[in-house]
Amino acid sequence: MKEKIIEILLVEDNDGDVELVLEAFKRSKIKNNITNVGNGIEAISYLRKEGKYKDLNRPDLVILDLNLPIKDGRWVLTQIKSNEDLNDIPVIIMTSSNSQKDILNSYKLNANCYITKPLDLEEFWKIMSSIEAFWLSTVKLPSYSQQ
Amino acid sequence: MWELISKLFDTSDFPARWHCGHWTSLHGWIHIISDFAIWGAYAAIPIILYYFISKKRDVPFSFIFILFGGFILSCGTGHLVEAIIFWHPWYRFSALIKFATAVISWATIFALIPVIPKALELKSPLELEKIVKERTSELERINENLAIEVVQRKEAEEEQVQLAALVNSSYDAIIRKDLNSVIQSWNYGAEKIFGYTAKEIIGKSITVLIPPDLLNEEVDIMRKVKSGGPIETFESKRLRKDGSTFDASITISPINDTNGNIIGASKIARDITKQKQMKKDLSEAMEKVKQSNQELEMFAYVASHDLQEPLRMVASFTKLLEEKYKDKLDEKANKYIAFSVNGAKRMQELINSLLDYSRIQRADTEPEELDCNEIVNEVILNMSNIKETGVKINYLELPKVYSNKIQLSQVFQNLISNAIKYRSSRPLVIDISAKKEKDKWLFAIKDNGIGFDQEHAERIFELFERLHSTKSYEGTGMGLAICKKIIEKQGGGIWAESEADKGSTFYFTLPA
């Protein structure tokens, strides 16, 4: 079986954070392809394969920031999890907010997990490693069967 | 009988006494002179008696005197006639006189008899004097009592005068009204407050002073007064002469007469408009301060929170730069990058501490009973580098206190980490103890580290104050300030005692 490249959709508008995530996943042993969109509308378009995203692959994993321009991450999360075709995709919320409200709300909207962006770079590397170890290696993604 | 009277001075039937028997001159003249003498005396005596009665007008039983005078006079006249009979034998006249004398004499006896007992009661001069003495001394006693009473009355009067002056000089309105709410007295204060003079208002109903929509207050008040109940001071509005209303604090008490009956009520009214305004201003000012405080804290929170984002970028990328390009850059570039990384890191710590500091006031979780032994244990477990430092921490039988878990943990953590940070070359020993003092617990965290000069003991608790540069010891200068804010918020105090090179002891108290 050829090695599958894990498709990850990163919904993040902060270029710095995008850079860091890309750098982190570059260090991963598991092959992956990250696409970045900067706002909620673009994210949903991508997922629905609308317009310019028509021919692109369905992501295996979504990393979603809550604070986005135009439409925020909460809206995107709701859209994904209420859509029959999309709600099986695991969504990792990765955001700077530490508030109990945001955390609880996200899980209520069926986010798969919630991560607060750490202040320290070392911490960040550790978290990205664990995401990689868990979501890209340990767990079976829904798209597993579609290999 | 008739013969007797018609021939009263008829001498035809009788001889003159000279010619009746053998009278010697001597014998005869002794009779005559004695009878004359007797008549004279018996005539003089009534005159004297009459003189006596007329002079002493209040003689008791004066009619007795008259009777006495009467029979003496009559008897005297009889003797005169006896003398005259020696020449003119008026034996019939003599009989009449004698008869009259007898009658008056017996009348006197009969008059005297009932009088005797009364006369016996009449006091002799000695007795009278005794009585007078007694009466005098009684009078003196009464006088003394009167004098005392006068003094008391005077004092009471003076007090009244003073009370009146008190009432009148008061700036409060002191008003007396009767049970029909009619104003009876009106002091200076009332004139000033309400604007009416005493002359204008006395006799009018007190309802003149009450705004029309509050008139039923008077009904209520009079009802309470009549039932003798105490009336608590209350606030209301009253009406001035010029028609303006003002806020008043009013106290009403019933007035009793000496028998305890309620005859009216006194009303003391104070213009509290200014007071109310001041209270309002004060509470408004306090609201503003509270609001301002809240805004400041919100600002501190938001600032620290929002500052973290861009700071994260700076810190992360300077570090990434360091990681990726360390080998590709020259020494100077690496040095510059190192400074940036360090700067960013310190800024992060600072902002974290600021965030903690600003959170202290906002955190209002219910205080719970905490076992300090557990708290200290947890804090030590959470401090990852403790084992490396080889520090020995002793704590025994720390008490249970009512506090906020997170904040109390923070205090212990800050103090313990300080002790570790500022250790000396000798093996670090930290002793944590607690002592009960009256109504509080006194905690002590003692170390044998590098210590400091006691003169700095207060300064170190101030925000951002540090005794060492960041080069020698890292830190934000906020740890102790945070401890101080937490402890003081919980009603305790915190201070330090230290000696350079010997070590330090940090004390704090918490209410027991």
Short mmCIF file of N, CA and C in Angstrom, two decimals, chain B residues 227-370:
data_model
loop_
_atom_site.label_atom_id
_atom_site.label_comp_id
_atom_site.label_asym_id
_atom_site.label_seq_id
_atom_site.Cartn_x
_atom_site.Cartn_y
_atom_site.Cartn_z
N SER B 227 -51.67 57.10 71.47
CA SER B 227 -51.57 55.78 72.09
C SER B 227 -50.31 55.66 72.93
N GLY B 228 -49.57 56.77 73.02
CA GLY B 228 -48.42 56.80 73.92
C GLY B 228 -47.20 56.06 73.41
N GLY B 229 -47.29 55.61 72.18
CA GLY B 229 -46.17 54.82 71.69
C GLY B 229 -44.97 55.69 71.33
N PRO B 230 -43.81 55.11 71.34
CA PRO B 230 -42.64 55.87 70.88
C PRO B 230 -42.70 55.99 69.38
N ILE B 231 -42.24 57.10 68.87
CA ILE B 231 -42.25 57.26 67.43
C ILE B 231 -40.81 57.34 66.96
N GLU B 232 -40.42 56.42 66.11
CA GLU B 232 -39.03 56.42 65.65
C GLU B 232 -38.78 57.57 64.70
N THR B 233 -37.55 58.05 64.77
CA THR B 233 -37.19 59.13 63.87
C THR B 233 -37.39 58.69 62.44
N PHE B 234 -37.98 59.54 61.64
CA PHE B 234 -38.21 59.17 60.25
C PHE B 234 -37.86 60.34 59.35
N GLU B 235 -37.71 60.02 58.08
CA GLU B 235 -37.40 61.06 57.10
C GLU B 235 -38.62 61.35 56.27
N SER B 236 -38.80 62.61 55.97
CA SER B 236 -39.93 62.96 55.12
C SER B 236 -39.63 64.30 54.48
N LYS B 237 -40.65 64.88 53.82
CA LYS B 237 -40.48 66.22 53.26
C LYS B 237 -41.38 67.18 54.01
N ARG B 238 -40.89 68.42 54.20
CA ARG B 238 -41.71 69.43 54.85
C ARG B 238 -41.73 70.70 54.00
N LEU B 239 -42.71 71.54 54.33
CA LEU B 239 -43.00 72.71 53.51
C LEU B 239 -42.56 73.99 54.21
N ARG B 240 -41.83 74.83 53.51
CA ARG B 240 -41.43 76.11 54.11
C ARG B 240 -42.46 77.17 53.82
N LYS B 241 -42.27 78.33 54.45
CA LYS B 241 -43.21 79.43 54.25
C LYS B 241 -43.23 79.84 52.79
N ASP B 242 -42.04 79.80 52.15
CA ASP B 242 -41.99 80.27 50.77
C ASP B 242 -42.49 79.23 49.77
N GLY B 243 -43.00 78.13 50.28
CA GLY B 243 -43.58 77.15 49.38
C GLY B 243 -42.64 76.04 48.96
N SER B 244 -41.33 76.22 49.28
CA SER B 244 -40.38 75.18 48.87
C SER B 244 -40.44 74.00 49.84
N THR B 245 -40.13 72.85 49.35
CA THR B 245 -40.07 71.68 50.23
C THR B 245 -38.61 71.32 50.48
N PHE B 246 -38.40 70.64 51.60
CA PHE B 246 -37.04 70.20 51.89
C PHE B 246 -37.10 68.85 52.59
N ASP B 247 -35.99 68.13 52.51
CA ASP B 247 -35.92 66.84 53.19
C ASP B 247 -35.71 67.07 54.68
N ALA B 248 -36.49 66.39 55.49
CA ALA B 248 -36.37 66.60 56.93
C ALA B 248 -36.25 65.27 57.66
N SER B 249 -35.47 65.33 58.75
CA SER B 249 -35.44 64.19 59.65
C SER B 249 -36.26 64.60 60.86
N ILE B 250 -37.27 63.81 61.19
CA ILE B 250 -38.25 64.24 62.18
C ILE B 250 -38.32 63.26 63.35
N THR B 251 -38.31 63.83 64.58
CA THR B 251 -38.49 63.00 65.77
C THR B 251 -39.66 63.56 66.55
N ILE B 252 -40.59 62.68 66.90
CA ILE B 252 -41.77 63.17 67.63
C ILE B 252 -41.90 62.39 68.93
N SER B 253 -42.13 63.13 70.02
CA SER B 253 -42.34 62.46 71.31
C SER B 253 -43.59 63.00 71.97
N PRO B 254 -44.32 62.15 72.68
CA PRO B 254 -45.50 62.65 73.38
C PRO B 254 -45.09 63.48 74.60
N ILE B 255 -45.93 64.47 74.94
CA ILE B 255 -45.69 65.29 76.13
C ILE B 255 -46.76 64.94 77.15
N ASN B 256 -46.29 64.63 78.38
CA ASN B 256 -47.25 64.28 79.43
C ASN B 256 -47.36 65.41 80.44
N ASP B 257 -48.55 65.52 81.08
CA ASP B 257 -48.64 66.44 82.22
C ASP B 257 -48.22 65.69 83.47
N THR B 258 -48.33 66.36 84.63
CA THR B 258 -47.82 65.74 85.85
C THR B 258 -48.59 64.48 86.24
N ASN B 259 -49.79 64.34 85.71
CA ASN B 259 -50.56 63.13 86.04
C ASN B 259 -50.28 62.00 85.05
N GLY B 260 -49.43 62.26 84.08
CA GLY B 260 -49.11 61.21 83.12
C GLY B 260 -50.03 61.18 81.92
N ASN B 261 -50.92 62.13 81.80
CA ASN B 261 -51.79 62.14 80.62
C ASN B 261 -51.07 62.82 79.47
N ILE B 262 -51.35 62.29 78.30
CA ILE B 262 -50.72 62.88 77.13
C ILE B 262 -51.47 64.13 76.76
N ILE B 263 -50.72 65.25 76.71
CA ILE B 263 -51.41 66.51 76.39
C ILE B 263 -50.95 67.12 75.08
N GLY B 264 -49.98 66.48 74.47
CA GLY B 264 -49.51 67.05 73.20
C GLY B 264 -48.30 66.28 72.73
N ALA B 265 -47.60 66.88 71.80
CA ALA B 265 -46.41 66.21 71.28
C ALA B 265 -45.36 67.25 70.94
N SER B 266 -44.10 66.82 71.07
CA SER B 266 -43.02 67.71 70.63
C SER B 266 -42.47 67.15 69.34
N LYS B 267 -42.11 68.05 68.47
CA LYS B 267 -41.59 67.61 67.18
C LYS B 267 -40.26 68.30 66.96
N ILE B 268 -39.24 67.51 66.68
CA ILE B 268 -37.93 68.08 66.37
C ILE B 268 -37.65 67.76 64.91
N ALA B 269 -37.45 68.80 64.14
CA ALA B 269 -37.22 68.57 62.72
C ALA B 269 -35.87 69.16 62.32
N ARG B 270 -35.18 68.42 61.51
CA ARG B 270 -33.86 68.88 61.08
C ARG B 270 -33.83 68.87 59.55
N ASP B 271 -33.29 69.92 59.02
CA ASP B 271 -33.18 70.01 57.57
C ASP B 271 -32.00 69.17 57.10
N ILE B 272 -32.29 68.08 56.44
CA ILE B 272 -31.21 67.19 56.05
C ILE B 272 -30.94 67.21 54.56
N THR B 273 -31.43 68.28 53.92
CA THR B 273 -31.23 68.34 52.48
C THR B 273 -29.75 68.25 52.13
N LYS B 274 -28.96 69.04 52.87
CA LYS B 274 -27.53 69.02 52.59
C LYS B 274 -26.94 67.65 52.84
N GLN B 275 -27.36 67.09 53.97
CA GLN B 275 -26.86 65.78 54.36
C GLN B 275 -27.17 64.74 53.28
N LYS B 276 -28.41 64.80 52.81
CA LYS B 276 -28.84 63.84 51.80
C LYS B 276 -28.04 64.03 50.53
N GLN B 277 -27.85 65.30 50.23
CA GLN B 277 -27.10 65.58 49.02
C GLN B 277 -25.68 65.04 49.15
N MET B 278 -25.11 65.27 50.32
CA MET B 278 -23.75 64.79 50.54
C MET B 278 -23.69 63.27 50.45
N LYS B 279 -24.70 62.64 51.05
CA LYS B 279 -24.73 61.18 50.99
C LYS B 279 -24.82 60.72 49.56
N LYS B 280 -25.69 61.41 48.81
CA LYS B 280 -25.87 61.05 47.41
C LYS B 280 -24.55 61.25 46.66
N ASP B 281 -23.95 62.41 46.91
CA ASP B 281 -22.68 62.69 46.23
C ASP B 281 -21.64 61.64 46.58
N LEU B 282 -21.62 61.30 47.88
CA LEU B 282 -20.63 60.32 48.32
C LEU B 282 -20.85 58.98 47.64
N SER B 283 -22.11 58.55 47.62
CA SER B 283 -22.33 57.24 47.03
C SER B 283 -22.10 57.29 45.52
N GLU B 284 -22.38 58.44 44.92
CA GLU B 284 -22.08 58.59 43.50
C GLU B 284 -20.58 58.51 43.28
N ALA B 285 -19.86 59.25 44.13
CA ALA B 285 -18.40 59.23 44.01
C ALA B 285 -17.86 57.82 44.19
N MET B 286 -18.43 57.12 45.16
CA MET B 286 -17.97 55.75 45.40
C MET B 286 -18.27 54.86 44.21
N GLU B 287 -19.44 55.06 43.62
CA GLU B 287 -19.79 54.30 42.42
C GLU B 287 -18.76 54.55 41.33
N LYS B 288 -18.42 55.84 41.19
CA LYS B 288 -17.45 56.20 40.16
C LYS B 288 -16.13 55.53 40.44
N VAL B 289 -15.73 55.58 41.71
CA VAL B 289 -14.44 54.96 42.05
C VAL B 289 -14.48 53.46 41.79
N LYS B 290 -15.61 52.86 42.20
CA LYS B 290 -15.75 51.41 41.98
C LYS B 290 -15.66 51.11 40.50
N GLN B 291 -16.40 51.92 39.73
CA GLN B 291 -16.41 51.71 38.30
C GLN B 291 -15.01 51.88 37.74
N SER B 292 -14.36 52.95 38.19
CA SER B 292 -13.01 53.23 37.71
C SER B 292 -12.08 52.07 38.04
N ASN B 293 -12.23 51.56 39.27
CA ASN B 293 -11.41 50.42 39.67
C ASN B 293 -11.65 49.23 38.76
N GLN B 294 -12.94 48.99 38.52
CA GLN B 294 -13.27 47.85 37.67
C GLN B 294 -12.69 48.04 36.28
N GLU B 295 -12.80 49.28 35.78
CA GLU B 295 -12.26 49.54 34.45
C GLU B 295 -10.76 49.32 34.42
N LEU B 296 -10.10 49.80 35.46
CA LEU B 296 -8.65 49.63 35.52
C LEU B 296 -8.26 48.17 35.53
N GLU B 297 -9.01 47.42 36.32
CA GLU B 297 -8.67 46.00 36.40
C GLU B 297 -8.94 45.31 35.08
N MET B 298 -10.05 45.71 34.46
CA MET B 298 -10.37 45.15 33.16
C MET B 298 -9.25 45.49 32.19
N PHE B 299 -8.84 46.75 32.26
CA PHE B 299 -7.77 47.21 31.39
C PHE B 299 -6.51 46.38 31.61
N ALA B 300 -6.15 46.21 32.88
CA ALA B 300 -4.94 45.44 33.19
C ALA B 300 -5.06 44.04 32.62
N TYR B 301 -6.25 43.48 32.79
CA TYR B 301 -6.45 42.11 32.31
C TYR B 301 -6.35 42.05 30.79
N VAL B 302 -7.12 42.93 30.18
CA VAL B 302 -7.14 42.93 28.71
C VAL B 302 -5.76 43.22 28.16
N ALA B 303 -5.10 44.23 28.75
CA ALA B 303 -3.78 44.60 28.25
C ALA B 303 -2.84 43.40 28.31
N SER B 304 -2.79 42.79 29.49
CA SER B 304 -1.87 41.66 29.61
C SER B 304 -2.28 40.53 28.68
N HIS B 305 -3.56 40.34 28.58
CA HIS B 305 -4.03 39.24 27.75
C HIS B 305 -3.73 39.49 26.28
N ASP B 306 -4.08 40.68 25.82
CA ASP B 306 -3.90 40.98 24.41
C ASP B 306 -2.44 41.18 24.04
N LEU B 307 -1.64 41.54 25.06
CA LEU B 307 -0.21 41.71 24.77
C LEU B 307 0.45 40.37 24.51
N GLN B 308 -0.15 39.33 24.98
CA GLN B 308 0.50 38.04 24.88
C GLN B 308 0.59 37.53 23.45
N GLU B 309 -0.42 37.87 22.69
CA GLU B 309 -0.43 37.38 21.31
C GLU B 309 0.79 37.83 20.52
N PRO B 310 0.94 39.14 20.34
CA PRO B 310 2.11 39.59 19.56
C PRO B 310 3.41 39.15 20.22
N LEU B 311 3.38 39.10 21.55
CA LEU B 311 4.59 38.68 22.25
C LEU B 311 4.93 37.23 21.90
N ARG B 312 3.93 36.45 21.75
CA ARG B 312 4.14 35.05 21.40
C ARG B 312 4.85 34.97 20.05
N MET B 313 4.43 35.84 19.17
CA MET B 313 5.05 35.86 17.85
C MET B 313 6.54 36.19 17.97
N VAL B 314 6.79 37.27 18.71
CA VAL B 314 8.19 37.71 18.85
C VAL B 314 9.01 36.60 19.48
N ALA B 315 8.50 36.08 20.60
CA ALA B 315 9.26 35.06 21.33
C ALA B 315 9.47 33.82 20.46
N SER B 316 8.41 33.34 19.83
CA SER B 316 8.51 32.11 19.05
C SER B 316 9.48 32.25 17.89
N PHE B 317 9.37 33.37 17.15
CA PHE B 317 10.19 33.47 15.95
C PHE B 317 11.64 33.81 16.22
N THR B 318 11.86 34.56 17.31
CA THR B 318 13.27 34.78 17.65
C THR B 318 13.90 33.45 18.02
N LYS B 319 13.12 32.64 18.71
CA LYS B 319 13.67 31.32 19.07
C LYS B 319 13.86 30.43 17.84
N LEU B 320 12.92 30.50 16.94
CA LEU B 320 13.00 29.70 15.71
C LEU B 320 14.22 30.13 14.89
N LEU B 321 14.35 31.47 14.88
CA LEU B 321 15.52 32.04 14.20
C LEU B 321 16.79 31.47 14.81
N GLU B 322 16.83 31.52 16.12
CA GLU B 322 18.00 31.00 16.84
C GLU B 322 18.22 29.54 16.47
N GLU B 323 17.13 28.74 16.51
CA GLU B 323 17.24 27.31 16.21
C GLU B 323 17.76 27.04 14.80
N LYS B 324 17.12 27.70 13.82
CA LYS B 324 17.39 27.35 12.45
C LYS B 324 18.68 27.95 11.90
N TYR B 325 19.01 29.13 12.36
CA TYR B 325 20.10 29.84 11.69
C TYR B 325 21.33 30.06 12.54
N LYS B 326 21.37 29.38 13.70
CA LYS B 326 22.50 29.59 14.61
C LYS B 326 23.84 29.31 13.91
N ASP B 327 23.85 28.26 13.14
CA ASP B 327 25.11 27.90 12.47
C ASP B 327 25.40 28.77 11.27
N LYS B 328 24.32 29.40 10.77
CA LYS B 328 24.56 30.15 9.53
C LYS B 328 24.90 31.61 9.78
N LEU B 329 24.79 32.04 11.03
CA LEU B 329 25.02 33.45 11.30
C LEU B 329 26.32 33.65 12.08
N ASP B 330 26.84 34.89 12.00
CA ASP B 330 28.06 35.17 12.76
C ASP B 330 27.76 35.37 14.23
N GLU B 331 28.83 35.53 14.99
CA GLU B 331 28.68 35.60 16.45
C GLU B 331 27.82 36.76 16.88
N LYS B 332 28.04 37.91 16.25
CA LYS B 332 27.28 39.10 16.62
C LYS B 332 25.79 38.85 16.42
N ALA B 333 25.45 38.29 15.24
CA ALA B 333 24.03 38.04 14.96
C ALA B 333 23.44 37.12 16.01
N ASN B 334 24.19 36.07 16.34
CA ASN B 334 23.71 35.14 17.36
C ASN B 334 23.50 35.83 18.69
N LYS B 335 24.44 36.72 19.03
CA LYS B 335 24.33 37.45 20.29
C LYS B 335 23.06 38.30 20.27
N TYR B 336 22.86 39.01 19.15
CA TYR B 336 21.67 39.87 19.07
C TYR B 336 20.39 39.05 19.22
N ILE B 337 20.44 37.89 18.53
CA ILE B 337 19.24 37.04 18.60
C ILE B 337 19.04 36.57 20.05
N ALA B 338 20.15 36.22 20.71
CA ALA B 338 20.03 35.76 22.10
C ALA B 338 19.41 36.85 22.98
N PHE B 339 19.86 38.09 22.79
CA PHE B 339 19.28 39.20 23.57
C PHE B 339 17.77 39.30 23.33
N SER B 340 17.40 39.19 22.00
CA SER B 340 15.97 39.30 21.68
C SER B 340 15.18 38.19 22.35
N VAL B 341 15.73 36.98 22.24
CA VAL B 341 15.01 35.84 22.84
C VAL B 341 14.84 36.07 24.34
N ASN B 342 15.93 36.45 24.98
CA ASN B 342 15.87 36.70 26.42
C ASN B 342 14.86 37.78 26.75
N GLY B 343 14.92 38.88 25.99
CA GLY B 343 13.99 39.98 26.22
C GLY B 343 12.55 39.54 26.09
N ALA B 344 12.29 38.78 25.03
CA ALA B 344 10.93 38.33 24.82
C ALA B 344 10.47 37.43 25.96
N LYS B 345 11.37 36.57 26.39
CA LYS B 345 11.01 35.64 27.48
C LYS B 345 10.68 36.40 28.75
N ARG B 346 11.50 37.39 29.09
CA ARG B 346 11.24 38.17 30.31
C ARG B 346 9.94 38.92 30.19
N MET B 347 9.69 39.42 28.97
CA MET B 347 8.44 40.15 28.78
C MET B 347 7.24 39.22 29.00
N GLN B 348 7.37 38.00 28.54
CA GLN B 348 6.28 37.05 28.74
C GLN B 348 6.04 36.80 30.22
N GLU B 349 7.15 36.61 30.94
CA GLU B 349 6.99 36.36 32.38
C GLU B 349 6.33 37.55 33.05
N LEU B 350 6.80 38.73 32.65
CA LEU B 350 6.25 39.96 33.24
C LEU B 350 4.75 40.04 32.99
N ILE B 351 4.38 39.81 31.75
CA ILE B 351 2.96 39.92 31.43
C ILE B 351 2.15 38.86 32.16
N ASN B 352 2.70 37.68 32.29
CA ASN B 352 2.01 36.64 33.06
C ASN B 352 1.79 37.08 34.49
N SER B 353 2.87 37.62 35.07
CA SER B 353 2.75 38.07 36.45
C SER B 353 1.74 39.20 36.57
N LEU B 354 1.77 40.13 35.61
CA LEU B 354 0.81 41.23 35.62
C LEU B 354 -0.61 40.70 35.55
N LEU B 355 -0.78 39.70 34.69
CA LEU B 355 -2.09 39.08 34.55
C LEU B 355 -2.53 38.46 35.88
N ASP B 356 -1.60 37.74 36.52
CA ASP B 356 -1.90 37.16 37.83
C ASP B 356 -2.31 38.23 38.81
N TYR B 357 -1.51 39.31 38.83
CA TYR B 357 -1.75 40.40 39.78
C TYR B 357 -3.13 41.01 39.55
N SER B 358 -3.46 41.22 38.27
CA SER B 358 -4.75 41.85 38.00
C SER B 358 -5.89 40.90 38.27
N ARG B 359 -5.60 39.61 38.27
CA ARG B 359 -6.68 38.64 38.48
C ARG B 359 -7.04 38.51 39.95
N ILE B 360 -6.10 38.90 40.83
CA ILE B 360 -6.31 38.64 42.26
C ILE B 360 -7.60 39.27 42.76
N GLN B 361 -7.81 40.53 42.39
CA GLN B 361 -9.01 41.21 42.88
C GLN B 361 -10.27 40.62 42.28
N ARG B 362 -10.18 40.19 41.01
CA ARG B 362 -11.37 39.69 40.35
C ARG B 362 -11.76 38.32 40.87
N ALA B 363 -10.75 37.56 41.29
CA ALA B 363 -11.07 36.20 41.71
C ALA B 363 -11.90 36.24 42.97
N ASP B 364 -13.12 35.79 42.89
CA ASP B 364 -13.93 35.79 44.09
C ASP B 364 -14.59 34.44 44.29
N THR B 365 -13.77 33.42 44.30
CA THR B 365 -14.34 32.12 44.62
C THR B 365 -14.58 32.08 46.12
N GLU B 366 -15.58 31.33 46.51
CA GLU B 366 -15.92 31.23 47.92
C GLU B 366 -14.74 30.67 48.69
N PRO B 367 -14.41 31.28 49.82
CA PRO B 367 -13.32 30.70 50.61
C PRO B 367 -13.75 29.33 51.14
N GLU B 368 -12.81 28.42 51.12
CA GLU B 368 -13.11 27.09 51.62
C GLU B 368 -12.07 26.72 52.67
N GLU B 369 -12.39 25.67 53.40
CA GLU B 369 -11.44 25.23 54.41
C GLU B 369 -10.30 24.49 53.71
N LEU B 370 -9.08 24.95 53.95
CA LEU B 370 -7.93 24.34 53.28
C LEU B 370 -6.94 23.83 54.31
#
